[in-house]
Every structure is written in structure tokens, then in C-alpha cells.
PDB file of C-alpha atoms in Angstrom:
ATOM      1  CA  MET A  71     -24.169  -3.336  25.971  1.00 50.00           C
ATOM      2  CA  PRO A  72     -22.767  -5.474  23.209  1.00 64.00           C
ATOM      3  CA  ALA A  73     -19.517  -4.216  21.781  1.00 75.00           C
ATOM      4  CA  ARG A  74     -20.958  -3.667  18.280  1.00 77.00           C
ATOM      5  CA  TRP A  75     -23.312  -1.004  19.721  1.00 83.00           C
ATOM      6  CA  ARG A  76     -20.640   0.990  21.426  1.00 94.00           C
ATOM      7  CA  ARG A  77     -19.474   4.209  19.812  1.00 96.00           C
ATOM      8  CA  ALA A  78     -16.873   3.859  17.096  1.00 97.00           C
ATOM      9  CA  ARG A  79     -13.361   5.119  17.726  1.00 97.00           C
ATOM     10  CA  LEU A  80     -10.723   6.286  15.309  1.00 97.00           C
ATOM     11  CA  GLU A  81      -8.589   3.222  15.939  1.00 97.00           C
ATOM     12  CA  ASP A  82     -11.559   1.049  14.897  1.00 98.00           C
ATOM     13  CA  VAL A  83     -11.129   2.368  11.350  1.00 98.00           C
ATOM     14  CA  HIS A  84      -7.616   1.026  11.189  1.00 98.00           C
ATOM     15  CA  GLU A  85      -8.441  -2.279  12.952  1.00 98.00           C
ATOM     16  CA  LEU A  86     -11.487  -2.962  10.789  1.00 98.00           C
ATOM     17  CA  ALA A  87      -9.753  -2.082   7.534  1.00 98.00           C
ATOM     18  CA  MET A  88      -6.853  -4.422   8.367  1.00 98.00           C
ATOM     19  CA  CYS A  89      -9.245  -7.246   9.263  1.00 96.00           C
ATOM     20  CA  MET A  90     -10.443  -7.508   5.717  1.00 98.00           C
ATOM     21  CA  PRO A  91      -8.762 -10.060   3.468  1.00 97.00           C
ATOM     22  CA  ARG A  92      -5.817  -9.120   1.202  1.00 97.00           C
ATOM     23  CA  VAL A  93      -5.390  -5.655   2.634  1.00 98.00           C
ATOM     24  CA  ARG A  94      -2.245  -3.701   2.322  1.00 98.00           C
ATOM     25  CA  VAL A  95      -1.648  -0.417   3.942  1.00 97.00           C
ATOM     26  CA  GLY A  96       0.319   2.197   2.194  1.00 96.00           C
ATOM     27  CA  HIS A  97       1.145   5.716   3.162  1.00 96.00           C
ATOM     28  CA  GLY A  98       0.649   9.052   1.356  1.00 92.00           C
ATOM     29  CA  PRO A  99       3.243  11.756   1.131  1.00 88.00           C
ATOM     30  CA  ARG A 100       2.478  13.024   4.609  1.00 90.00           C
ATOM     31  CA  GLY A 101       2.353   9.553   6.122  1.00 94.00           C
ATOM     32  CA  ASN A 102      -1.471   9.314   5.945  1.00 95.00           C
ATOM     33  CA  PRO A 103      -2.665   5.655   5.802  1.00 97.00           C
ATOM     34  CA  ILE A 104      -4.177   4.309   2.595  1.00 98.00           C
ATOM     35  CA  TYR A 105      -5.894   0.922   2.879  1.00 98.00           C
ATOM     36  CA  GLN A 106      -5.962  -1.043  -0.426  1.00 98.00           C
ATOM     37  CA  VAL A 107      -7.286  -4.286  -1.775  1.00 98.00           C
ATOM     38  CA  GLY A 108      -6.125  -5.596  -5.114  1.00 96.00           C
ATOM     39  CA  GLY A 109      -4.136  -2.371  -5.567  1.00 96.00           C
ATOM     40  CA  LYS A 110      -7.283  -0.215  -5.112  1.00 97.00           C
ATOM     41  CA  SER A 111      -7.905   2.149  -2.201  1.00 98.00           C
ATOM     42  CA  PHE A 112     -11.051   1.566  -0.223  1.00 98.00           C
ATOM     43  CA  VAL A 113     -10.400   3.697   2.893  1.00 98.00           C
ATOM     44  CA  PHE A 114      -7.834   6.453   3.171  1.00 97.00           C
ATOM     45  CA  PHE A 115      -6.999   9.272   5.440  1.00 97.00           C
ATOM     46  CA  ARG A 116      -6.854  12.440   3.373  1.00 96.00           C
ATOM     47  CA  ASN A 117      -4.417  15.302   3.643  1.00 93.00           C
ATOM     48  CA  PRO A 118      -6.037  18.675   4.492  1.00 94.00           C
ATOM     49  CA  ARG A 119      -7.488  20.132   1.303  1.00 93.00           C
ATOM     50  CA  PRO A 120      -9.301  23.445   0.498  1.00 94.00           C
ATOM     51  CA  ASP A 121     -12.578  21.670  -0.466  1.00 93.00           C
ATOM     52  CA  ALA A 122     -13.050  20.353   3.054  1.00 95.00           C
ATOM     53  CA  ALA A 123     -12.841  23.281   5.366  1.00 95.00           C
ATOM     54  CA  ASP A 124     -14.679  24.901   8.320  1.00 93.00           C
ATOM     55  CA  PRO A 125     -17.269  27.167   6.791  1.00 91.00           C
ATOM     56  CA  ARG A 126     -16.793  29.798   9.523  1.00 94.00           C
ATOM     57  CA  THR A 127     -12.993  29.994   9.670  1.00 95.00           C
ATOM     58  CA  GLY A 128     -11.922  28.538   6.332  1.00 94.00           C
ATOM     59  CA  GLU A 129      -9.507  26.295   8.212  1.00 96.00           C
ATOM     60  CA  ARG A 130      -8.957  23.004   6.320  1.00 97.00           C
ATOM     61  CA  TYR A 131     -10.176  19.893   8.218  1.00 96.00           C
ATOM     62  CA  PRO A 132      -7.073  17.907   9.234  1.00 96.00           C
ATOM     63  CA  ASP A 133      -8.931  14.601   9.839  1.00 97.00           C
ATOM     64  CA  VAL A 134     -10.966  13.693   6.739  1.00 98.00           C
ATOM     65  CA  ILE A 135     -11.361   9.991   6.011  1.00 98.00           C
ATOM     66  CA  VAL A 136     -12.592   8.731   2.565  1.00 98.00           C
ATOM     67  CA  PHE A 137     -14.674   5.561   2.316  1.00 98.00           C
ATOM     68  CA  TRP A 138     -15.557   4.053  -1.028  1.00 98.00           C
ATOM     69  CA  VAL A 139     -19.288   3.177  -1.561  1.00 97.00           C
ATOM     70  CA  THR A 140     -20.887   0.752  -3.963  1.00 93.00           C
ATOM     71  CA  SER A 141     -23.205   3.276  -5.803  1.00 94.00           C
ATOM     72  CA  GLU A 142     -24.342   6.731  -6.165  1.00 93.00           C
ATOM     73  CA  SER A 143     -27.558   5.877  -4.372  1.00 94.00           C
ATOM     74  CA  ASP A 144     -25.565   4.512  -1.370  1.00 94.00           C
ATOM     75  CA  LYS A 145     -23.584   7.672  -1.297  1.00 96.00           C
ATOM     76  CA  GLN A 146     -26.683   9.866  -1.336  1.00 95.00           C
ATOM     77  CA  ALA A 147     -28.269   7.827   1.469  1.00 94.00           C
ATOM     78  CA  LEU A 148     -25.301   8.512   3.692  1.00 95.00           C
ATOM     79  CA  VAL A 149     -24.808  12.240   2.855  1.00 95.00           C
ATOM     80  CA  GLN A 150     -28.418  13.389   2.590  1.00 94.00           C
ATOM     81  CA  ASP A 151     -29.240  12.614   6.261  1.00 88.00           C
ATOM     82  CA  GLU A 152     -28.374  15.868   8.055  1.00 85.00           C
ATOM     83  CA  ALA A 153     -27.753  13.899  11.326  1.00 88.00           C
ATOM     84  CA  SER A 154     -25.116  11.746   9.591  1.00 93.00           C
ATOM     85  CA  PRO A 155     -21.451  12.587  10.004  1.00 97.00           C
ATOM     86  CA  PHE A 156     -20.899  11.639   6.289  1.00 97.00           C
ATOM     87  CA  PHE A 157     -20.526  14.427   3.831  1.00 96.00           C
ATOM     88  CA  THR A 158     -19.144  15.091   0.295  1.00 96.00           C
ATOM     89  CA  THR A 159     -17.635  18.085  -1.503  1.00 95.00           C
ATOM     90  CA  PRO A 160     -17.850  19.161  -5.148  1.00 93.00           C
ATOM     91  CA  HIS A 161     -14.378  17.654  -5.658  1.00 93.00           C
ATOM     92  CA  PHE A 162     -16.040  14.178  -5.081  1.00 94.00           C
ATOM     93  CA  ASP A 163     -19.026  14.839  -7.397  1.00 92.00           C
ATOM     94  CA  GLY A 164     -19.423  11.624  -9.474  1.00 91.00           C
ATOM     95  CA  HIS A 165     -16.937   9.778  -7.321  1.00 94.00           C
ATOM     96  CA  PRO A 166     -18.193   6.716  -5.490  1.00 96.00           C
ATOM     97  CA  SER A 167     -17.006   7.767  -2.017  1.00 97.00           C
ATOM     98  CA  VAL A 168     -18.089   9.607   1.048  1.00 98.00           C
ATOM     99  CA  LEU A 169     -16.132  11.570   3.584  1.00 98.00           C
ATOM    100  CA  VAL A 170     -16.269  11.780   7.339  1.00 98.00           C
ATOM    101  CA  ARG A 171     -14.175  13.775   9.828  1.00 97.00           C
ATOM    102  CA  GLY A 172     -12.220  11.583  12.257  1.00 97.00           C
ATOM    103  CA  SER A 173     -13.469  13.830  15.052  1.00 97.00           C
ATOM    104  CA  ARG A 174     -17.057  12.711  14.223  1.00 97.00           C
ATOM    105  CA  ILE A 175     -16.381   8.962  13.926  1.00 98.00           C
ATOM    106  CA  GLY A 176     -17.876   8.512  17.423  1.00 97.00           C
ATOM    107  CA  GLU A 177     -21.294   9.562  16.084  1.00 97.00           C
ATOM    108  CA  LEU A 178     -21.327   6.024  14.498  1.00 97.00           C
ATOM    109  CA  THR A 179     -21.701   2.737  16.359  1.00 96.00           C
ATOM    110  CA  LEU A 180     -19.005   0.114  15.873  1.00 96.00           C
ATOM    111  CA  GLN A 181     -21.560  -1.893  13.928  1.00 95.00           C
ATOM    112  CA  GLU A 182     -22.297   1.041  11.553  1.00 95.00           C
ATOM    113  CA  LEU A 183     -18.589   1.690  10.997  1.00 97.00           C
ATOM    114  CA  THR A 184     -17.984  -2.047  10.389  1.00 97.00           C
ATOM    115  CA  GLU A 185     -20.714  -2.084   7.678  1.00 96.00           C
ATOM    116  CA  VAL A 186     -19.293   1.018   6.005  1.00 97.00           C
ATOM    117  CA  ILE A 187     -15.741  -0.464   5.932  1.00 98.00           C
ATOM    118  CA  GLN A 188     -16.969  -3.897   4.722  1.00 98.00           C
ATOM    119  CA  ASP A 189     -18.983  -2.250   2.016  1.00 97.00           C
ATOM    120  CA  ALA A 190     -15.949  -0.072   1.012  1.00 98.00           C
ATOM    121  CA  TRP A 191     -13.813  -3.161   0.796  1.00 98.00           C
ATOM    122  CA  LEU A 192     -16.457  -5.046  -1.240  1.00 98.00           C
ATOM    123  CA  SER A 193     -16.772  -2.188  -3.702  1.00 97.00           C
ATOM    124  CA  ARG A 194     -13.046  -2.371  -4.496  1.00 98.00           C
ATOM    125  CA  ALA A 195     -12.073  -6.045  -3.942  1.00 98.00           C
ATOM    126  CA  PRO A 196     -11.398  -8.364  -6.881  1.00 97.00           C
ATOM    127  CA  PRO A 197     -14.655 -10.180  -7.718  1.00 97.00           C
ATOM    128  CA  ARG A 198     -13.368 -13.562  -6.657  1.00 96.00           C
ATOM    129  CA  ALA A 199     -12.130 -12.244  -3.242  1.00 97.00           C
ATOM    130  CA  ALA A 200     -15.431 -10.471  -2.691  1.00 96.00           C
ATOM    131  CA  ALA A 201     -17.488 -13.573  -3.565  1.00 96.00           C
ATOM    132  CA  THR A 202     -15.321 -15.757  -1.197  1.00 96.00           C
ATOM    133  CA  TRP A 203     -15.747 -13.242   1.636  1.00 96.00           C
ATOM    134  CA  LEU A 204     -19.522 -12.995   1.025  1.00 96.00           C
ATOM    135  CA  ASP A 205     -19.756 -16.858   1.069  1.00 95.00           C
ATOM    136  CA  THR A 206     -18.195 -16.914   4.513  1.00 94.00           C
ATOM    137  CA  HIS A 207     -20.328 -14.010   5.879  1.00 92.00           C
ATOM    138  CA  PRO A 208     -23.969 -15.009   5.242  1.00 83.00           C
ATOM    139  CA  GLY A 209     -26.485 -12.237   5.728  1.00 77.00           C
ATOM    140  CA  ARG A 210     -24.180  -9.523   4.330  1.00 74.00           C
TER     141      ARG A 210
END
């Protein structure tokens, strides 16, 4: 089985984000990684918050990752599929991003996760950097 079809792992999020050009990683107040391009976040590991909690217990999810998306239609395509691990909360209404729990990242293939991270980067990268990257990655 080619590597791109294997199940994604949490460490793949970090590796794929860092493979994109001009990426800097910062850390939030609790040490959570925040991946940025041109001073803008495109992937970040969120602190537990009340809007993302287990509906049965009310316990806040400790492993939520935020990925930027290019448009509301892209967001809806990811969150409307009930089989998808992606979700959103009212806190993110109108915000161009989707959420996924780290514990569910393995529901994606490495190829799917790669595309989500590349799209997140493209949505936040400076136009010239995005154009240069796209020129060197035909078919994207």
C-alpha cells in the first residue's frame, strides 16, 4: 500500500505543516503549537474550550485542531458529511476553518490530511508565496 493511502497520524499534522514554505511555529499560552505563514495561522492546536465538548459528559475535548479553509463551501463540504471527522461549533460560525479531534485524525488517509494542510496553507499564505508553490506543484 502506498504511504499516501495509509492512515494519518497526529505527528503527520506537525510534519506536513512544517514542510510547507515559510512556516514558523509558535506556541500558545499552554504550549499548544500554532503553525503560521506570513504571520497568519493556518493550523493550530486549540486549548480545551467549552464550545467543543463531549455531548454526554460535558468534558471539554483536549485534542482539537483547527485548519483554515479557502471558503465557506469548502467548510460545509467537510463538516456536512456525517462520516467525516471534521466538525465546527457556533463559535466558528462565519470563520473559514474546520475542527477535528486529534483522536480522530486516523480516520483520514495521509493523502487527505496532506490536502487539508496544503489548502490551509494556501488560504493564508501571501499571494506570491502561494503562486510560487502552486507553480511547482502542478495539478494542485
